[in-house]
Amino acid sequence: MKTTSRPQILFTPRRIRKRIREMVARIEADHRGEELVLIAVLKGSVLFLADLVRAFSRQLAFDFIGVSSYGASRSSLGVVTLEKEISSDIRGKSVLLVDDILDTGRTLGWIREHLRRFGPKQVRICVLLEKQRPRVIEVKADYAGFVIPDAFVYGYGLDFEDKFRHLPYIACLREGEAPPALRARGKPRLPRIFAPWKRSKGDR
Ligand code: PRP
């Protein structure tokens, strides 16, 4: 597998932050007067959730759910199993299901059905990325940050072989490519503008 020399960045930290603020403004307007619980899907949504909740100016609660998908990821034969149950009481509350990416729809479709048994008032779906491809399970995001082509993306929670989730940006790979190597010690080899410890004034 060929390692790329530089990341092909789709969304910079600044663009992600701006989009999150816009999304939260809509979510707040749609949930006025309702008790709101965000349920984030482990592990990919963790960075998104952390930035999302900090953009709210109203009360909310959040919790996590963990699932595993077995079988071919691009086929309806894949089976979703529960790995970590929610620990909050969501009966009668508005639930916002938060995930990093909507792809086949199997994960969010399964979780949405699973949560209904706890009697929430409603379950809405919020994803940072929505892949432009036919869904295997019919799922529509109520809030979607960016629509992307059917490419492999990593960073900002999304993994490549369970690594690279910590990157502050979202990058994409072509078929047969691997992300650029990060240094074994010290700072990752990233473009200067994306190095948080050297953040320029304009990138706030
Ligand atoms: C990824 C992603 C979504 C799901 C989307 O999770 O975080 O939850 O796949 O794909 P789908 O729409 O085809 O179901 P993954 O199973 O890779 O686990 P992770 O969040 O731990 O990376």
PDB file of C-alpha atoms and ligand atoms in Angstrom:
ATOM      1  CA  MET A   1       0.000   0.000   0.000  1.00  0.00           C
ATOM      2  CA  LYS A   2       1.387   3.393  -1.021  1.00  0.00           C
ATOM      3  CA  THR A   3       1.777   5.972   1.753  1.00  0.00           C
ATOM      4  CA  THR A   4       0.891   9.519   0.691  1.00  0.00           C
ATOM      5  CA  SER A   5       3.435  12.247   1.449  1.00  0.00           C
ATOM      6  CA  ARG A   6       0.857  14.847   2.515  1.00  0.00           C
ATOM      7  CA  PRO A   7      -2.725  14.465   3.705  1.00  0.00           C
ATOM      8  CA  GLN A   8      -5.414  15.280   1.144  1.00  0.00           C
ATOM      9  CA  ILE A   9      -7.427  17.539   3.406  1.00  0.00           C
ATOM     10  CA  LEU A  10     -11.159  17.789   2.772  1.00  0.00           C
ATOM     11  CA  PHE A  11     -12.164  19.824   5.823  1.00  0.00           C
ATOM     12  CA  THR A  12      -9.870  21.979   7.930  1.00  0.00           C
ATOM     13  CA  PRO A  13     -10.396  22.430  11.680  1.00  0.00           C
ATOM     14  CA  ARG A  14     -11.626  25.958  11.018  1.00  0.00           C
ATOM     15  CA  ARG A  15     -14.229  24.832   8.475  1.00  0.00           C
ATOM     16  CA  ILE A  16     -15.424  22.069  10.803  1.00  0.00           C
ATOM     17  CA  ARG A  17     -15.815  24.514  13.706  1.00  0.00           C
ATOM     18  CA  LYS A  18     -17.770  26.965  11.544  1.00  0.00           C
ATOM     19  CA  ARG A  19     -20.093  24.238  10.259  1.00  0.00           C
ATOM     20  CA  ILE A  20     -20.699  22.924  13.770  1.00  0.00           C
ATOM     21  CA  ARG A  21     -21.775  26.392  14.936  1.00  0.00           C
ATOM     22  CA  GLU A  22     -24.275  26.549  12.057  1.00  0.00           C
ATOM     23  CA  MET A  23     -25.612  23.084  12.845  1.00  0.00           C
ATOM     24  CA  VAL A  24     -26.035  23.866  16.538  1.00  0.00           C
ATOM     25  CA  ALA A  25     -27.964  27.045  15.749  1.00  0.00           C
ATOM     26  CA  ARG A  26     -30.471  24.929  13.800  1.00  0.00           C
ATOM     27  CA  ILE A  27     -30.606  22.173  16.405  1.00  0.00           C
ATOM     28  CA  GLU A  28     -31.255  24.697  19.194  1.00  0.00           C
ATOM     29  CA  ALA A  29     -34.023  26.363  17.205  1.00  0.00           C
ATOM     30  CA  ASP A  30     -35.677  22.980  16.482  1.00  0.00           C
ATOM     31  CA  HIS A  31     -35.587  21.803  20.119  1.00  0.00           C
ATOM     32  CA  ARG A  32     -36.804  24.861  22.032  1.00  0.00           C
ATOM     33  CA  GLY A  33     -38.564  23.874  25.247  1.00  0.00           C
ATOM     34  CA  GLU A  34     -37.683  20.179  24.861  1.00  0.00           C
ATOM     35  CA  GLU A  35     -35.513  18.056  27.094  1.00  0.00           C
ATOM     36  CA  LEU A  36     -32.568  17.138  24.876  1.00  0.00           C
ATOM     37  CA  VAL A  37     -30.256  14.136  25.191  1.00  0.00           C
ATOM     38  CA  LEU A  38     -27.439  13.608  22.708  1.00  0.00           C
ATOM     39  CA  ILE A  39     -26.447   9.975  22.203  1.00  0.00           C
ATOM     40  CA  ALA A  40     -23.099   9.547  20.478  1.00  0.00           C
ATOM     41  CA  VAL A  41     -22.004   6.386  18.696  1.00  0.00           C
ATOM     42  CA  LEU A  42     -18.589   5.112  19.819  1.00  0.00           C
ATOM     43  CA  LYS A  43     -15.896   5.573  18.791  1.00  0.00           C
ATOM     44  CA  GLY A  44     -15.885   7.675  15.654  1.00  0.00           C
ATOM     45  CA  SER A  45     -18.213  10.426  16.925  1.00  0.00           C
ATOM     46  CA  VAL A  46     -16.207  11.369  20.009  1.00  0.00           C
ATOM     47  CA  LEU A  47     -14.357  14.400  18.614  1.00  0.00           C
ATOM     48  CA  PHE A  48     -17.470  15.638  16.836  1.00  0.00           C
ATOM     49  CA  LEU A  49     -19.559  15.280  20.004  1.00  0.00           C
ATOM     50  CA  ALA A  50     -16.972  17.151  22.079  1.00  0.00           C
ATOM     51  CA  ASP A  51     -17.016  20.140  19.721  1.00  0.00           C
ATOM     52  CA  LEU A  52     -20.771  19.928  19.131  1.00  0.00           C
ATOM     53  CA  VAL A  53     -21.787  20.101  22.802  1.00  0.00           C
ATOM     54  CA  ARG A  54     -19.424  23.007  23.460  1.00  0.00           C
ATOM     55  CA  ALA A  55     -21.201  25.048  20.782  1.00  0.00           C
ATOM     56  CA  PHE A  56     -24.577  24.800  22.609  1.00  0.00           C
ATOM     57  CA  SER A  57     -25.835  27.616  24.779  1.00  0.00           C
ATOM     58  CA  ARG A  58     -28.760  25.644  26.285  1.00  0.00           C
ATOM     59  CA  GLN A  59     -29.058  22.752  28.720  1.00  0.00           C
ATOM     60  CA  LEU A  60     -28.515  19.244  27.406  1.00  0.00           C
ATOM     61  CA  ALA A  61     -27.325  15.821  28.500  1.00  0.00           C
ATOM     62  CA  PHE A  62     -25.209  13.385  26.575  1.00  0.00           C
ATOM     63  CA  ASP A  63     -24.526   9.673  26.646  1.00  0.00           C
ATOM     64  CA  PHE A  64     -22.826   7.021  24.535  1.00  0.00           C
ATOM     65  CA  ILE A  65     -23.805   3.823  22.755  1.00  0.00           C
ATOM     66  CA  GLY A  66     -21.399   1.261  21.331  1.00  0.00           C
ATOM     67  CA  VAL A  67     -22.100  -1.195  18.527  1.00  0.00           C
ATOM     68  CA  SER A  68     -20.087  -3.554  16.355  1.00  0.00           C
ATOM     69  CA  SER A  69     -20.726  -4.356  12.738  1.00  0.00           C
ATOM     70  CA  TYR A  70     -19.764  -7.723  11.416  1.00  0.00           C
ATOM     71  CA  GLY A  71     -19.786  -8.836   7.808  1.00  0.00           C
ATOM     72  CA  ALA A  72     -19.072  -6.957   4.615  1.00  0.00           C
ATOM     73  CA  SER A  73     -19.383  -3.273   5.432  1.00  0.00           C
ATOM     74  CA  ARG A  74     -20.971  -2.504   2.073  1.00  0.00           C
ATOM     75  CA  SER A  75     -23.576  -5.225   2.180  1.00  0.00           C
ATOM     76  CA  SER A  76     -26.925  -5.618   3.865  1.00  0.00           C
ATOM     77  CA  LEU A  77     -25.656  -8.940   5.243  1.00  0.00           C
ATOM     78  CA  GLY A  78     -23.659  -7.130   7.913  1.00  0.00           C
ATOM     79  CA  VAL A  79     -24.962  -7.717  11.441  1.00  0.00           C
ATOM     80  CA  VAL A  80     -24.979  -4.975  14.086  1.00  0.00           C
ATOM     81  CA  THR A  81     -24.599  -6.029  17.717  1.00  0.00           C
ATOM     82  CA  LEU A  82     -24.761  -3.943  20.883  1.00  0.00           C
ATOM     83  CA  GLU A  83     -21.466  -3.498  22.760  1.00  0.00           C
ATOM     84  CA  LYS A  84     -22.351  -0.673  25.154  1.00  0.00           C
ATOM     85  CA  GLU A  85     -25.864   0.210  26.203  1.00  0.00           C
ATOM     86  CA  ILE A  86     -26.986   3.747  27.032  1.00  0.00           C
ATOM     87  CA  SER A  87     -27.143   4.545  30.730  1.00  0.00           C
ATOM     88  CA  SER A  88     -29.526   7.523  30.587  1.00  0.00           C
ATOM     89  CA  ASP A  89     -33.283   7.587  30.924  1.00  0.00           C
ATOM     90  CA  ILE A  90     -34.550   8.911  27.576  1.00  0.00           C
ATOM     91  CA  ARG A  91     -38.275   8.270  28.114  1.00  0.00           C
ATOM     92  CA  GLY A  92     -40.297  11.222  26.842  1.00  0.00           C
ATOM     93  CA  LYS A  93     -37.155  13.141  25.863  1.00  0.00           C
ATOM     94  CA  SER A  94     -35.886  14.376  22.502  1.00  0.00           C
ATOM     95  CA  VAL A  95     -32.912  12.296  21.457  1.00  0.00           C
ATOM     96  CA  LEU A  96     -30.283  13.485  19.024  1.00  0.00           C
ATOM     97  CA  LEU A  97     -28.304  10.530  17.722  1.00  0.00           C
ATOM     98  CA  VAL A  98     -24.795  11.769  16.883  1.00  0.00           C
ATOM     99  CA  ASP A  99     -22.343  10.023  14.582  1.00  0.00           C
ATOM    100  CA  ASP A 100     -19.335  10.985  12.505  1.00  0.00           C
ATOM    101  CA  ILE A 101     -20.530   9.511   9.216  1.00  0.00           C
ATOM    102  CA  LEU A 102     -23.627   8.095   7.533  1.00  0.00           C
ATOM    103  CA  ASP A 103     -22.602   5.514   4.953  1.00  0.00           C
ATOM    104  CA  THR A 104     -24.756   2.398   4.353  1.00  0.00           C
ATOM    105  CA  GLY A 105     -27.139   3.454   7.122  1.00  0.00           C
ATOM    106  CA  ARG A 106     -26.870   0.097   8.890  1.00  0.00           C
ATOM    107  CA  THR A 107     -25.379   1.490  12.122  1.00  0.00           C
ATOM    108  CA  LEU A 108     -27.758   4.414  12.616  1.00  0.00           C
ATOM    109  CA  GLY A 109     -30.749   2.461  11.305  1.00  0.00           C
ATOM    110  CA  TRP A 110     -30.156  -0.251  13.883  1.00  0.00           C
ATOM    111  CA  ILE A 111     -29.510   2.161  16.763  1.00  0.00           C
ATOM    112  CA  ARG A 112     -32.573   4.264  15.948  1.00  0.00           C
ATOM    113  CA  GLU A 113     -34.783   1.160  16.203  1.00  0.00           C
ATOM    114  CA  HIS A 114     -33.001   0.026  19.356  1.00  0.00           C
ATOM    115  CA  LEU A 115     -33.567   3.373  21.097  1.00  0.00           C
ATOM    116  CA  ARG A 116     -37.289   3.413  20.312  1.00  0.00           C
ATOM    117  CA  ARG A 117     -37.865   0.673  22.897  1.00  0.00           C
ATOM    118  CA  PHE A 118     -36.888   3.160  25.655  1.00  0.00           C
ATOM    119  CA  GLY A 119     -39.825   5.426  24.754  1.00  0.00           C
ATOM    120  CA  PRO A 120     -38.149   8.682  23.658  1.00  0.00           C
ATOM    121  CA  LYS A 121     -40.387  11.493  22.447  1.00  0.00           C
ATOM    122  CA  GLN A 122     -38.461  11.499  19.163  1.00  0.00           C
ATOM    123  CA  VAL A 123     -35.118  10.423  17.716  1.00  0.00           C
ATOM    124  CA  ARG A 124     -33.381  12.760  15.301  1.00  0.00           C
ATOM    125  CA  ILE A 125     -30.098  12.076  13.562  1.00  0.00           C
ATOM    126  CA  CYS A 126     -27.067  14.370  13.383  1.00  0.00           C
ATOM    127  CA  VAL A 127     -23.951  13.419  11.408  1.00  0.00           C
ATOM    128  CA  LEU A 128     -20.899  15.405  10.463  1.00  0.00           C
ATOM    129  CA  LEU A 129     -20.458  13.607   7.133  1.00  0.00           C
ATOM    130  CA  GLU A 130     -23.036  12.090   4.826  1.00  0.00           C
ATOM    131  CA  LYS A 131     -21.762   9.890   2.016  1.00  0.00           C
ATOM    132  CA  GLN A 132     -23.393  10.430  -1.334  1.00  0.00           C
ATOM    133  CA  ARG A 133     -24.333   6.828  -2.091  1.00  0.00           C
ATOM    134  CA  PRO A 134     -27.421   4.639  -1.953  1.00  0.00           C
ATOM    135  CA  ARG A 135     -28.224   3.510   1.603  1.00  0.00           C
ATOM    136  CA  VAL A 136     -28.632  -0.169   2.429  1.00  0.00           C
ATOM    137  CA  ILE A 137     -30.969   0.824   5.260  1.00  0.00           C
ATOM    138  CA  GLU A 138     -33.213   3.865   4.727  1.00  0.00           C
ATOM    139  CA  VAL A 139     -31.825   6.533   7.060  1.00  0.00           C
ATOM    140  CA  LYS A 140     -32.029  10.279   6.549  1.00  0.00           C
ATOM    141  CA  ALA A 141     -29.935  12.674   8.580  1.00  0.00           C
ATOM    142  CA  ASP A 142     -31.932  15.532  10.102  1.00  0.00           C
ATOM    143  CA  TYR A 143     -28.677  17.468  10.435  1.00  0.00           C
ATOM    144  CA  ALA A 144     -25.662  16.774   8.199  1.00  0.00           C
ATOM    145  CA  GLY A 145     -22.467  18.801   8.240  1.00  0.00           C
ATOM    146  CA  PHE A 146     -21.046  17.957   4.837  1.00  0.00           C
ATOM    147  CA  VAL A 147     -22.077  15.705   1.956  1.00  0.00           C
ATOM    148  CA  ILE A 148     -19.051  13.848   0.619  1.00  0.00           C
ATOM    149  CA  PRO A 149     -18.376  11.492  -2.305  1.00  0.00           C
ATOM    150  CA  ASP A 150     -18.015   7.762  -1.681  1.00  0.00           C
ATOM    151  CA  ALA A 151     -14.314   7.965  -0.730  1.00  0.00           C
ATOM    152  CA  PHE A 152     -12.339   6.710   2.259  1.00  0.00           C
ATOM    153  CA  VAL A 153     -12.025   9.470   4.856  1.00  0.00           C
ATOM    154  CA  TYR A 154     -10.026   9.617   8.085  1.00  0.00           C
ATOM    155  CA  GLY A 155      -9.190  12.025  10.899  1.00  0.00           C
ATOM    156  CA  TYR A 156     -11.373  13.946  13.385  1.00  0.00           C
ATOM    157  CA  GLY A 157     -12.660  10.701  14.913  1.00  0.00           C
ATOM    158  CA  LEU A 158     -12.634   8.604  11.747  1.00  0.00           C
ATOM    159  CA  ASP A 159      -9.995   5.900  11.738  1.00  0.00           C
ATOM    160  CA  PHE A 160      -7.607   4.233   9.357  1.00  0.00           C
ATOM    161  CA  GLU A 161      -6.899   0.796  10.885  1.00  0.00           C
ATOM    162  CA  ASP A 162      -8.035   2.199  14.255  1.00  0.00           C
ATOM    163  CA  LYS A 163      -5.445   5.017  14.142  1.00  0.00           C
ATOM    164  CA  PHE A 164      -5.414   8.654  12.929  1.00  0.00           C
ATOM    165  CA  ARG A 165      -8.656   9.438  14.806  1.00  0.00           C
ATOM    166  CA  HIS A 166      -6.931  12.224  16.742  1.00  0.00           C
ATOM    167  CA  LEU A 167      -6.131  14.376  13.712  1.00  0.00           C
ATOM    168  CA  PRO A 168      -7.862  17.780  13.844  1.00  0.00           C
ATOM    169  CA  TYR A 169      -8.857  17.708  10.163  1.00  0.00           C
ATOM    170  CA  ILE A 170     -10.644  15.273   7.831  1.00  0.00           C
ATOM    171  CA  ALA A 171      -8.627  13.888   4.923  1.00  0.00           C
ATOM    172  CA  CYS A 172      -9.351  11.385   2.170  1.00  0.00           C
ATOM    173  CA  LEU A 173      -7.475   8.560   0.526  1.00  0.00           C
ATOM    174  CA  ARG A 174      -7.528   7.129  -2.946  1.00  0.00           C
ATOM    175  CA  GLU A 175      -7.850   3.390  -3.554  1.00  0.00           C
ATOM    176  CA  GLY A 176      -4.727   1.573  -2.338  1.00  0.00           C
ATOM    177  CA  GLU A 177      -3.311   4.578  -0.439  1.00  0.00           C
ATOM    178  CA  ALA A 178      -2.397   4.832   3.240  1.00  0.00           C
ATOM    179  CA  PRO A 179      -2.236   8.075   5.275  1.00  0.00           C
ATOM    180  CA  PRO A 180       1.121   9.860   5.583  1.00  0.00           C
ATOM    181  CA  ALA A 181       3.348   8.528   8.345  1.00  0.00           C
ATOM    182  CA  LEU A 182       3.258  10.442  11.611  1.00  0.00           C
ATOM    183  CA  ARG A 183       6.571  10.660  13.422  1.00  0.00           C
ATOM    184  CA  ALA A 184       7.111   7.953  16.009  1.00  0.00           C
ATOM    185  CA  ARG A 185       8.083  10.635  18.539  1.00  0.00           C
ATOM    186  CA  GLY A 186       7.146  14.249  18.854  1.00  0.00           C
ATOM    187  CA  LYS A 187       4.913  16.186  16.551  1.00  0.00           C
ATOM    188  CA  PRO A 188       3.080  14.656  13.635  1.00  0.00           C
ATOM    189  CA  ARG A 189       4.319  15.806  10.237  1.00  0.00           C
ATOM    190  CA  LEU A 190       1.408  18.067   9.305  1.00  0.00           C
ATOM    191  CA  PRO A 191       1.102  21.284   7.356  1.00  0.00           C
ATOM    192  CA  ARG A 192       1.951  24.173   9.693  1.00  0.00           C
ATOM    193  CA  ILE A 193      -1.522  25.702   9.622  1.00  0.00           C
ATOM    194  CA  PHE A 194      -3.043  22.510  11.049  1.00  0.00           C
ATOM    195  CA  ALA A 195      -0.576  22.198  13.927  1.00  0.00           C
ATOM    196  CA  PRO A 196      -2.677  23.243  16.962  1.00  0.00           C
ATOM    197  CA  TRP A 197       0.434  24.154  18.997  1.00  0.00           C
ATOM    198  CA  LYS A 198       1.303  26.747  16.310  1.00  0.00           C
ATOM    199  CA  ARG A 199      -2.204  27.977  15.610  1.00  0.00           C
ATOM    200  CA  SER A 200      -2.195  31.241  13.757  1.00  0.00           C
ATOM    201  CA  LYS A 201      -4.446  34.161  14.778  1.00  0.00           C
ATOM    202  CA  GLY A 202      -6.621  33.747  11.694  1.00  0.00           C
ATOM    203  CA  ASP A 203      -7.462  30.135  12.508  1.00  0.00           C
ATOM    204  CA  ARG A 204      -9.591  30.708  15.600  1.00  0.00           C
TER     205      ARG A 204
HETATM  206  C1  PRP B   1     -18.317   3.826  11.320  1.00  0.00           C
HETATM  207  C2  PRP B   1     -18.881   5.194  11.647  1.00  0.00           C
HETATM  208  C3  PRP B   1     -20.367   4.954  11.701  1.00  0.00           C
HETATM  209  C4  PRP B   1     -20.560   3.797  10.740  1.00  0.00           C
HETATM  210  C5  PRP B   1     -21.167   4.301   9.474  1.00  0.00           C
HETATM  211  O1  PRP B   1     -18.202   3.112  12.512  1.00  0.00           O
HETATM  212  O2  PRP B   1     -18.366   5.698  12.855  1.00  0.00           O
HETATM  213  O3  PRP B   1     -20.792   4.596  12.990  1.00  0.00           O
HETATM  214  O4  PRP B   1     -19.265   3.233  10.467  1.00  0.00           O
HETATM  215  O5  PRP B   1     -21.306   3.271   8.549  1.00  0.00           O
HETATM  216  P1  PRP B   1     -22.700   2.671   8.080  1.00  0.00           P
HETATM  217  O6  PRP B   1     -23.604   3.818   7.763  1.00  0.00           O
HETATM  218  O7  PRP B   1     -22.298   1.897   6.844  1.00  0.00           O
HETATM  219  O8  PRP B   1     -23.212   1.792   9.164  1.00  0.00           O
HETATM  220  P2  PRP B   1     -17.265   1.839  12.698  1.00  0.00           P
HETATM  221  O9  PRP B   1     -18.134   0.604  12.674  1.00  0.00           O
HETATM  222  O10 PRP B   1     -16.143   1.870  11.702  1.00  0.00           O
HETATM  223  O11 PRP B   1     -16.731   2.002  14.167  1.00  0.00           O
HETATM  224  P3  PRP B   1     -15.931   3.237  14.827  1.00  0.00           P
HETATM  225  O12 PRP B   1     -16.929   4.347  15.037  1.00  0.00           O
HETATM  226  O13 PRP B   1     -15.446   2.686  16.115  1.00  0.00           O
HETATM  227  O14 PRP B   1     -14.843   3.639  13.880  1.00  0.00           O
END
